[in-house]
Every structure is written in C-alpha cells, then in structure tokens.
Coordinates of C-alpha atoms in Angstrom, one line a residue:
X12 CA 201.6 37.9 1.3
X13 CA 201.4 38.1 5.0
X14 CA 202.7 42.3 4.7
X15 CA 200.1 42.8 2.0
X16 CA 197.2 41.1 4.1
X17 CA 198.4 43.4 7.3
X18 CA 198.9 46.6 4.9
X19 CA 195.0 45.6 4.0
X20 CA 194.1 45.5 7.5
X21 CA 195.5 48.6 8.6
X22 CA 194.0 50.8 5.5
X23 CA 190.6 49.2 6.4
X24 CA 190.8 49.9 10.2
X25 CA 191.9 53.5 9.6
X26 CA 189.2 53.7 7.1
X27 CA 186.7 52.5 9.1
X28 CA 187.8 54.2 12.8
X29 CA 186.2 57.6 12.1
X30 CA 182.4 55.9 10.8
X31 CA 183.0 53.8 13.9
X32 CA 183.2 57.4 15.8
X33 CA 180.5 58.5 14.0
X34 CA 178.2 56.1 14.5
X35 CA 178.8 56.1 18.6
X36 CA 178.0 59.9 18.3
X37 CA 174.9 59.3 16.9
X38 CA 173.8 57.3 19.4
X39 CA 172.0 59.3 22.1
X40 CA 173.2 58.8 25.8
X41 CA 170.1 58.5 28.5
X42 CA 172.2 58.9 31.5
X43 CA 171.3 62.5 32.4
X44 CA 167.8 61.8 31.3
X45 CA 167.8 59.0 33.9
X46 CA 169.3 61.3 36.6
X47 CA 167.2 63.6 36.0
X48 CA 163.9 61.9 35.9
X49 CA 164.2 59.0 38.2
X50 CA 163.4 60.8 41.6
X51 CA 159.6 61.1 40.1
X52 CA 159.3 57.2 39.1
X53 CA 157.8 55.1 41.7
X54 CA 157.4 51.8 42.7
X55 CA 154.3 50.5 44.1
X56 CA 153.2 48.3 46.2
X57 CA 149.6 46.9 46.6
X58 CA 147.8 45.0 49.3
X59 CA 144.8 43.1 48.1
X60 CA 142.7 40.5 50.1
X61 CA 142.9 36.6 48.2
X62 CA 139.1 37.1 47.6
X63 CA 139.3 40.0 46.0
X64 CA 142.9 39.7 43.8
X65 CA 142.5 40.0 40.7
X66 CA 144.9 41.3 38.1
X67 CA 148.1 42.6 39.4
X68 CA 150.9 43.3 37.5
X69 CA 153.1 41.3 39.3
X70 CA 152.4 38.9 42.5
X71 CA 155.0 38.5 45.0
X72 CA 154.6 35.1 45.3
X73 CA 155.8 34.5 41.7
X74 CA 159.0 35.3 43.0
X75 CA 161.1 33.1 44.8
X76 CA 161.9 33.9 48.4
X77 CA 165.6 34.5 48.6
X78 CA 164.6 37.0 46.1
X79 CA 161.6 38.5 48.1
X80 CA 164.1 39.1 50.7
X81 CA 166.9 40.9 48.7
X82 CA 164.3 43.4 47.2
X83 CA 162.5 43.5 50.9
X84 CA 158.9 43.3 49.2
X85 CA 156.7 43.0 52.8
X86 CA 155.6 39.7 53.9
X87 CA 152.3 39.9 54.2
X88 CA 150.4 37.8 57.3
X89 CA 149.2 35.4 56.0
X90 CA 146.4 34.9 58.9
X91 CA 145.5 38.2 57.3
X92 CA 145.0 36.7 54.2
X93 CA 146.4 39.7 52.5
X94 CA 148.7 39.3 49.1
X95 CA 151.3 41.8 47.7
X96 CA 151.2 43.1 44.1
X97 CA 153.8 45.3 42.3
X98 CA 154.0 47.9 39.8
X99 CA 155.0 51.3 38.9
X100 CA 153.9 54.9 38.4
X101 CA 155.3 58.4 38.0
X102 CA 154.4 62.3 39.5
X103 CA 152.9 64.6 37.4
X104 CA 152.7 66.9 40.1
X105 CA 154.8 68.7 43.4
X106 CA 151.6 68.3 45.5
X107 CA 151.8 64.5 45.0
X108 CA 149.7 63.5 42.2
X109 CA 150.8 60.0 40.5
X110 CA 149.5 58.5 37.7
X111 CA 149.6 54.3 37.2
X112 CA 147.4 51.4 35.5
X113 CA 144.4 50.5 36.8
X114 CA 145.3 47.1 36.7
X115 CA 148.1 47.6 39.3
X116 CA 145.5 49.5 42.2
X117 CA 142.6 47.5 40.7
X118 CA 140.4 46.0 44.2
X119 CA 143.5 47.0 46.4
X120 CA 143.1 47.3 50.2
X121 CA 146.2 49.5 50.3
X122 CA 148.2 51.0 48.2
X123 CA 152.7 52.3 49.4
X124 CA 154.4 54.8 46.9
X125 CA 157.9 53.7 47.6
X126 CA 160.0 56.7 45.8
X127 CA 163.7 56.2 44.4
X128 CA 165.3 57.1 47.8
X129 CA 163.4 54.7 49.4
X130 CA 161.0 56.9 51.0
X131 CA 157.6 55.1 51.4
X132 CA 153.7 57.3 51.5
X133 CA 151.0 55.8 52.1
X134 CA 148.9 56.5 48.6
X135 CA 145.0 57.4 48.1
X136 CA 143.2 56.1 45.3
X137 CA 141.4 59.3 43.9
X138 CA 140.2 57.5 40.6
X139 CA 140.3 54.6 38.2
X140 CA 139.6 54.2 34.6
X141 CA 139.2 50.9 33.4
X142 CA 138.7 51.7 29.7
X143 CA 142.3 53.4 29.3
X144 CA 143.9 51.4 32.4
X145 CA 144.9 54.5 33.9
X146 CA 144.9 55.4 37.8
X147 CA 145.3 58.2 39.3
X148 CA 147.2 58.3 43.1
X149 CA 147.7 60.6 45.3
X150 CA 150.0 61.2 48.3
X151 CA 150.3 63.8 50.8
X152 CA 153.8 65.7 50.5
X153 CA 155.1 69.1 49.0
X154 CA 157.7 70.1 46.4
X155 CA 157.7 66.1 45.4
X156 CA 160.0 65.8 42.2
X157 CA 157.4 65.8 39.3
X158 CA 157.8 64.5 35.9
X159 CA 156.9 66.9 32.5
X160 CA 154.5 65.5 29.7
X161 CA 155.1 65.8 25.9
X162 CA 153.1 66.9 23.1
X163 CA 150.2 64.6 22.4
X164 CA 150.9 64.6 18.7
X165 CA 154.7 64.9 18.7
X166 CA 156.1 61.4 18.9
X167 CA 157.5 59.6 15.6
X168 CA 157.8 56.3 14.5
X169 CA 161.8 55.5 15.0
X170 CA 162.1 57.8 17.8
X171 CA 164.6 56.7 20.5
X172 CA 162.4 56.3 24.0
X173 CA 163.2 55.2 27.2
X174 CA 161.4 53.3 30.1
X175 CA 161.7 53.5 33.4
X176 CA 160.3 50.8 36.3
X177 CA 160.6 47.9 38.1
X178 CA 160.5 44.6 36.3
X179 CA 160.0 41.6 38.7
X180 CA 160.7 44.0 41.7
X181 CA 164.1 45.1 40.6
X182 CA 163.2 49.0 41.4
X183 CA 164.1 51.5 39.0
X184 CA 165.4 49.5 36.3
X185 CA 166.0 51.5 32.3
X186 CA 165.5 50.0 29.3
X187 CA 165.2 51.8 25.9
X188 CA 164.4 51.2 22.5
X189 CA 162.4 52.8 19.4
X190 CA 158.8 53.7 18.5
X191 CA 158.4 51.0 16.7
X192 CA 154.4 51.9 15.8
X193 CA 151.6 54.5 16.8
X194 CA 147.5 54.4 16.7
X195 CA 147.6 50.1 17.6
X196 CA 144.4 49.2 17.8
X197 CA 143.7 46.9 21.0
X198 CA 140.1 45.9 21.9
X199 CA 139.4 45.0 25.6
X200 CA 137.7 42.2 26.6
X201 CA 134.8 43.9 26.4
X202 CA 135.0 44.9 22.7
X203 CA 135.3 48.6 23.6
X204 CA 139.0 50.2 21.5
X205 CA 139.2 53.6 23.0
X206 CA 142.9 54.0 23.5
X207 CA 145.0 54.0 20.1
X208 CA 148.4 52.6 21.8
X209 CA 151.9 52.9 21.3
X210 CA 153.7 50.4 19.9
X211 CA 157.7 50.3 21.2
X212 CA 161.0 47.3 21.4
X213 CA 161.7 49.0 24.8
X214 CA 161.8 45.8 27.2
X215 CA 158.8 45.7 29.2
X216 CA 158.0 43.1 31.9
X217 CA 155.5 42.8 35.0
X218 CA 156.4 45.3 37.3
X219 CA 156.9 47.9 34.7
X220 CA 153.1 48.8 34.0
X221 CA 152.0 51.6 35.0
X222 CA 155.6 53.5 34.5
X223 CA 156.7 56.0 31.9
X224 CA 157.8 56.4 28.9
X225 CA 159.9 59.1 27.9
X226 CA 161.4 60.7 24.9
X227 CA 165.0 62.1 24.5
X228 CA 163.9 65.7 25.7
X229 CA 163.1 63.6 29.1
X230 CA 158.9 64.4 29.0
X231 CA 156.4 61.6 29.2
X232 CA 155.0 60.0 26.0
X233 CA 153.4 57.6 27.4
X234 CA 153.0 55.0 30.4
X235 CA 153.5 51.1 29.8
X236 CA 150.7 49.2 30.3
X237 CA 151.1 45.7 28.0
X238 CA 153.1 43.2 26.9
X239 CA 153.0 40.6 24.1
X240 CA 154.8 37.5 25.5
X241 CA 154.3 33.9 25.1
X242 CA 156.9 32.6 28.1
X243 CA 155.8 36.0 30.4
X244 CA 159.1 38.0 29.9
X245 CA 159.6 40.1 26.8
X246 CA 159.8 39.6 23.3
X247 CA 160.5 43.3 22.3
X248 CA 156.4 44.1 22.0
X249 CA 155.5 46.2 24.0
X250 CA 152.5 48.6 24.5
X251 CA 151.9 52.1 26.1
X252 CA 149.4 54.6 26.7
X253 CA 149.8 57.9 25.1
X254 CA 150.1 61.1 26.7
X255 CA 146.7 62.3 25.1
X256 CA 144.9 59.9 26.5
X257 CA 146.6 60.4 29.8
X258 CA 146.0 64.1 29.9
X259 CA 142.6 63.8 29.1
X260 CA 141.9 61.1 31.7
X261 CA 144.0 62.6 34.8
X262 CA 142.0 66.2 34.1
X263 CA 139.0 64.4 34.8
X264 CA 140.2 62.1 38.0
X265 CA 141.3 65.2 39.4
X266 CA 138.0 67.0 38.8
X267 CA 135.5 64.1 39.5
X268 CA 137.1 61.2 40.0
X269 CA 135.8 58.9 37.0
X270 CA 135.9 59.8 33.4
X271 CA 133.2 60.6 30.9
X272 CA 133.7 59.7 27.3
X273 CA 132.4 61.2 24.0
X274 CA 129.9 58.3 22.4
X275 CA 128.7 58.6 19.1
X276 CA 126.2 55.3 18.5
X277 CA 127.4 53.6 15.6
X278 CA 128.3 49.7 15.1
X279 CA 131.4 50.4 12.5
X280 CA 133.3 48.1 10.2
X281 CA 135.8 48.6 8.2
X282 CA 136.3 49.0 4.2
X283 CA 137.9 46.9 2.3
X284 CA 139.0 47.3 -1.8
X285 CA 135.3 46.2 -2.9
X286 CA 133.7 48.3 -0.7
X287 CA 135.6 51.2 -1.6
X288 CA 134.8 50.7 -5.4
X289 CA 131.1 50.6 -4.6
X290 CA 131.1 53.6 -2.5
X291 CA 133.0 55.6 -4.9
X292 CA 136.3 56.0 -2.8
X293 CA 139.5 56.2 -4.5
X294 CA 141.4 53.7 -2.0
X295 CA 139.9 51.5 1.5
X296 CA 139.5 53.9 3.8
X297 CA 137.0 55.2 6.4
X298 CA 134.6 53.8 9.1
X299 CA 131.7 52.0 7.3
X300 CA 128.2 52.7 9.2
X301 CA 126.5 49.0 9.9
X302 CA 124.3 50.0 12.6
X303 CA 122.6 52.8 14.9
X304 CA 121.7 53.0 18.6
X305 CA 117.8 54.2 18.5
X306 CA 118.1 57.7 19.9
X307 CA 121.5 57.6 19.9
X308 CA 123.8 60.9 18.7
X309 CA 124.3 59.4 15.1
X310 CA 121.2 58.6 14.7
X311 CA 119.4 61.8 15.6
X312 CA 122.0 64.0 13.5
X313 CA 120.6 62.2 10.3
X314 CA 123.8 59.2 9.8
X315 CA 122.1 56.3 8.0
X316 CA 123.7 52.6 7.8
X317 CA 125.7 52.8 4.6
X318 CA 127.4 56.1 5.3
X319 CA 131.4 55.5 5.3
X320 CA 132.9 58.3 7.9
X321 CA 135.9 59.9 6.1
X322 CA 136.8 62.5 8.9
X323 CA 135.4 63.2 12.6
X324 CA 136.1 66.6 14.2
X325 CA 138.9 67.5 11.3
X326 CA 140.9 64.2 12.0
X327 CA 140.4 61.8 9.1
X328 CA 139.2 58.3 9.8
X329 CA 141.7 55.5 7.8
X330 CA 140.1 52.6 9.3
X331 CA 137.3 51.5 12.0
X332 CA 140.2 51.7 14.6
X333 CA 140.1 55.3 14.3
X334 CA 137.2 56.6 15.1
X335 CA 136.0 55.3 18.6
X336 CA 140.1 56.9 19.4
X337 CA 139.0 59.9 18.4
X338 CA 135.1 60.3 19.0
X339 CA 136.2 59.4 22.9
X340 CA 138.4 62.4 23.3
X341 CA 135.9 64.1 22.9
X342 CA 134.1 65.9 25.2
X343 CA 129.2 65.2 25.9
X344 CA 127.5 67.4 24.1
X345 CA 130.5 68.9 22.0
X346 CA 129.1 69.5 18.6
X347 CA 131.4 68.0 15.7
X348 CA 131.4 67.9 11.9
X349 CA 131.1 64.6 10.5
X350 CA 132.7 64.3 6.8
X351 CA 130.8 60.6 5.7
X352 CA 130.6 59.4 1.7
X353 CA 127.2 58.7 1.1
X354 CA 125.4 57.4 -2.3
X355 CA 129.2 58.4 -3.9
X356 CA 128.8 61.7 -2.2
X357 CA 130.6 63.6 0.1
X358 CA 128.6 65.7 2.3
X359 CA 129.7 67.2 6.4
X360 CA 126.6 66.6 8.6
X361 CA 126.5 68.0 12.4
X362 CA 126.4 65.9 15.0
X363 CA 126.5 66.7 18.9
X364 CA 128.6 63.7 20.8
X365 CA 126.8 62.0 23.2
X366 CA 128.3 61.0 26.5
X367 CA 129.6 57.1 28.2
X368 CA 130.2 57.3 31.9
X369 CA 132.7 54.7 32.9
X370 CA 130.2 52.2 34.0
X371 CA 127.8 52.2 30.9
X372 CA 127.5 50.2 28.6
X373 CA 127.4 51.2 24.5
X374 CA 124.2 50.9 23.2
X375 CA 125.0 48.8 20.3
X376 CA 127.6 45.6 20.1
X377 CA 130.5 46.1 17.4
X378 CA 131.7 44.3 14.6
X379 CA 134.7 45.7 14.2
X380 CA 134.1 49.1 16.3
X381 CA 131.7 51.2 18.1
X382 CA 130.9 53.9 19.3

C-alpha cells in the first residue's frame, strides 16, 4: 500500500511540476520596473504651523520615536510650533515638475522633496486643486529622472499595477496588486464627484498618497490618493486618481496655477427600472434632469427637468456618476452635443459648457449629482 501511495505521489508531482512552471511564468516580475522608475518617486516632507494643520497624510507624531529616529524625519522646534507631515509624489518632468495630493501640501509652510538617493530640494508650490486632490510642485534642478504617463483610456479591470511610496515613513516601499474597478464614484464633502477613481487591492497606507501608480509597461495610471480602512492600515481598498484627470489638471497648474472646470447646471439623479419604463428606455440608464441653475448652460441650450442625458460629448452617460466626470474635462465655452430622452424621444440638443473656477460654488445643490 505504502509503494502504491508513493507511485501516486510521484505521478501527481510530475504531473503537476510543469503547471507549477507555468503558472510562475505567468506571473509578471516588477523588479526592473522598480529599478527603473524609482529615481522619479519622491518622498515629501511638509512643515505646517499647529494652527494651521489640517489634513496631512501622515503626522510624524503618530509615529513612535525610536522610529522617528531610524527614518531621520526632522524634529521640528517645538518653540517653533511647527509639525511635520509626510507623503509622496513623482516627476513628470527633467526641469523638476512633481505632481502630489493636495491633501499632503494643503496650508504647508514648507515643503522638502527628498528623492530616492537621499538628495533633499527645497520644493515650490505652483498650484493646488482641491476638487481632484492633486498638487503640483516644483523644484529647481536639470535632467531630474522623470516618470512617463499612460493612455487615459487604456487601463483594464484585472490589470496587474504597481505602487510605489512611503507608508508610515518607510521611503520607497512597492506593493502591487490588480485593478480591481474603474469610474468609482466618490463625492467630497462638499457633494461635488468630479474625479471617476480607480479602484485597486494594491496596499495603500498614509504616506503613500500622492504617489504613483504604474502599469506593467512602467507609465503612470494613476496617483494614490484614498484609502478605505476601519483600523487606519489597509484592507486591500484602495483609491487612485487617473491619469486623465491628472493631465488635465497639471496642463492647467502649469499654465495658471488653479484649474477651471467645465459646468453644465443641472441637479441630476439617477434612473432606476420604473423610471426607465416611463421614459421609454429599454434598461436604467442615463442622468435624469431634476433641476436647472437660472441662466445656467443647460438651461439656456433649451434642457428642461424631465430630460434623461443618455450621452455627453460622444461618451454615454450609464448613471448620475458619469456625467459631472465627464462634463468637467471639459473645457468653458466648448460647445458639446447633448443626446437626452425626452417625452420617449431621443433628440441631440447643443449646449456650450459653462465654466467653475476652483473657488465657486455650483449653482444648484445635488441629489445625487451636479453639474
């Protein structure tokens, strides 16, 4: 019994040797994407007065001291009343451009780039946007490594990705993981939704907003920015910005310095099964119209409250979520076709987007969405 039971063993083990090599082919190998992209990570390091602290990504108090030492974050003066945040960011460009979350350089006093081979710049601010928690940096230096970005409509659900940052201050850590959604819908505080985020299982935890995310070809898809969590640390949910939104919003940092964002002046909900029947769709989809801003884009092209958006620009509209993503890409005074259902109708009206600096307000409150 004991021959036949090892005769079973070795069949199996010769049978299953070659899937075994198979499989560990299959599974992709990051270590010359990490050597080649780490240079252009960053870690950064913020100075912020107590009064006017308000949400960095990690404080360096939260850490315990032996550990402050080991990772030699500065010790602030405390006479000075100055704090120390932490977070990361990456260059986009060999004259020193780098790209973060606001919420890491949000109300700093001073700002250090401290780069991979512990080289430390002093960093200027040149612009914030609060609405996609992007920053844009500067330092002064020339042929600075530089990071590529992807396609803004190339990443996959299931796609292998990689992260790069410094969780809790322990610089230039990798983690990987999957795609594991796209287009998330995320309202701020303020009820405003214009980012549609990606969703990954890459381990993310304070210290790593603000750095990238990359794909297997080594280009930026995206830069972390959020975490779900319930104990602080990671649960495998975790949230990033994509690279269309992050091209669109460093073009104009560079060129202004704030960002400018394509309004449209609807309160939006979405449609549900018996909503669909009574409009005439064949399944729930689209932006429902509830309410217009008086004067506002939709309302002088001719929308009316009742009108279900289908499609915006050419992109169709599945839910609520969608649209403020896509009407805010756009650029003031662009003028769009808008493909709505109305009395069980399809019709395309015109409509020329209005513009939302970064310190308005909408017009109109949303009940699921606005624009």
């Amino acid at each position: 019994m004991n021959r036949v039971v090892t005769t079973v063993l070795a069949i199996l083990a010769l049978t299953l040797a070659p899937i075994g090599s198979v499989l560990a082919q299959q599974l992709p190998d990051f270590s010359e994407i990490v050597a080649r992209t780490s240079p252009a990570v960053v870690k950064i390091l913020v100075e912020h007065s107590s009064a006017s602290r308000s949400h960095p990504d990690i404080d360096e108090e939260d850490i315990p001291e032996f550990l402050r030492r080991y990772f030699q974050i500065p010790q602030p003066d405390r006479r000075s009343r100055q704090r120390v945040s932490m977070g990361s960011g990456f260059l986009i460009s060999d004259d020193g451009y780098i790209v973060t979350n606001n919420h890491v350089v949000e109300d700093a006093d001073a700002v250090t780039v401290r780069l991979v081979d512990r080289s430390e710049f002093e960093a200027e601010v040149v612009g914030v946007d609060p609405r996609s928690d992007l920053a844009l940096l500067r330092i002064e230096g020339d042929d600075l490594p530089f990071l590529s970005l992807g396609g803004d409509d190339e990443l996959s659900v299931g796609e292998w990705v990689l992260a790069i940052g410094s969780p809790f201050g322990l610089d230039f850590s990798v983690t990987a993981g999957i795609v594991s959604a796209k287009g998330r819908s995320l309202p701020t505080e303020r009820g405003e939704n214009y980012v549609p985020f990606i969703q990954t299982d890459v381990a993310i935890n304070p210290g790593n907003s603000g750095g990238p995310l990359f794909n297997l070809e080594g280009e930026v898809v995206g830069v972390n920015s959020q975490i779900f969590t319930r104990s602080g640390g990671s649960i495998g949910l975790s949230i990033a910005i994509p690279v269309s939104v992050l091209r669109n919003v460093v073009a104009q940092l560079k060129d202004t310095g704030q960002v400018t964002r394509g309004w449209l002046g609807v309160t939006i909900q979405n449609v549900d099964k018996n909503l669909a029947d009574s409009f005439g769709l064949d399944r729930p989809r689209g932006a429902l119209v509830s309410q217009l801003a008086p004067g506002g884009p939709a309302e002088e092209a001719g929308l009316e409250p009742g009108d279900v958006i289908i499609a915006f620009n050419g992109a169709p509209i599945e839910t609520s979520a969608d649209l403020p993503h896509v009407v805010g890409l756009i650029a003031p005074d662009t003028e769009v076709d808008v493909r709505i259902v109305r009395n069980r109708k399809e019709r395309t009206i015109e409509v020329i987007v209005g513009g939302l600096d970064a310190d308005d307000t909408p017009g109109i409150a949303s009940r699921n969405g606005g624009d």
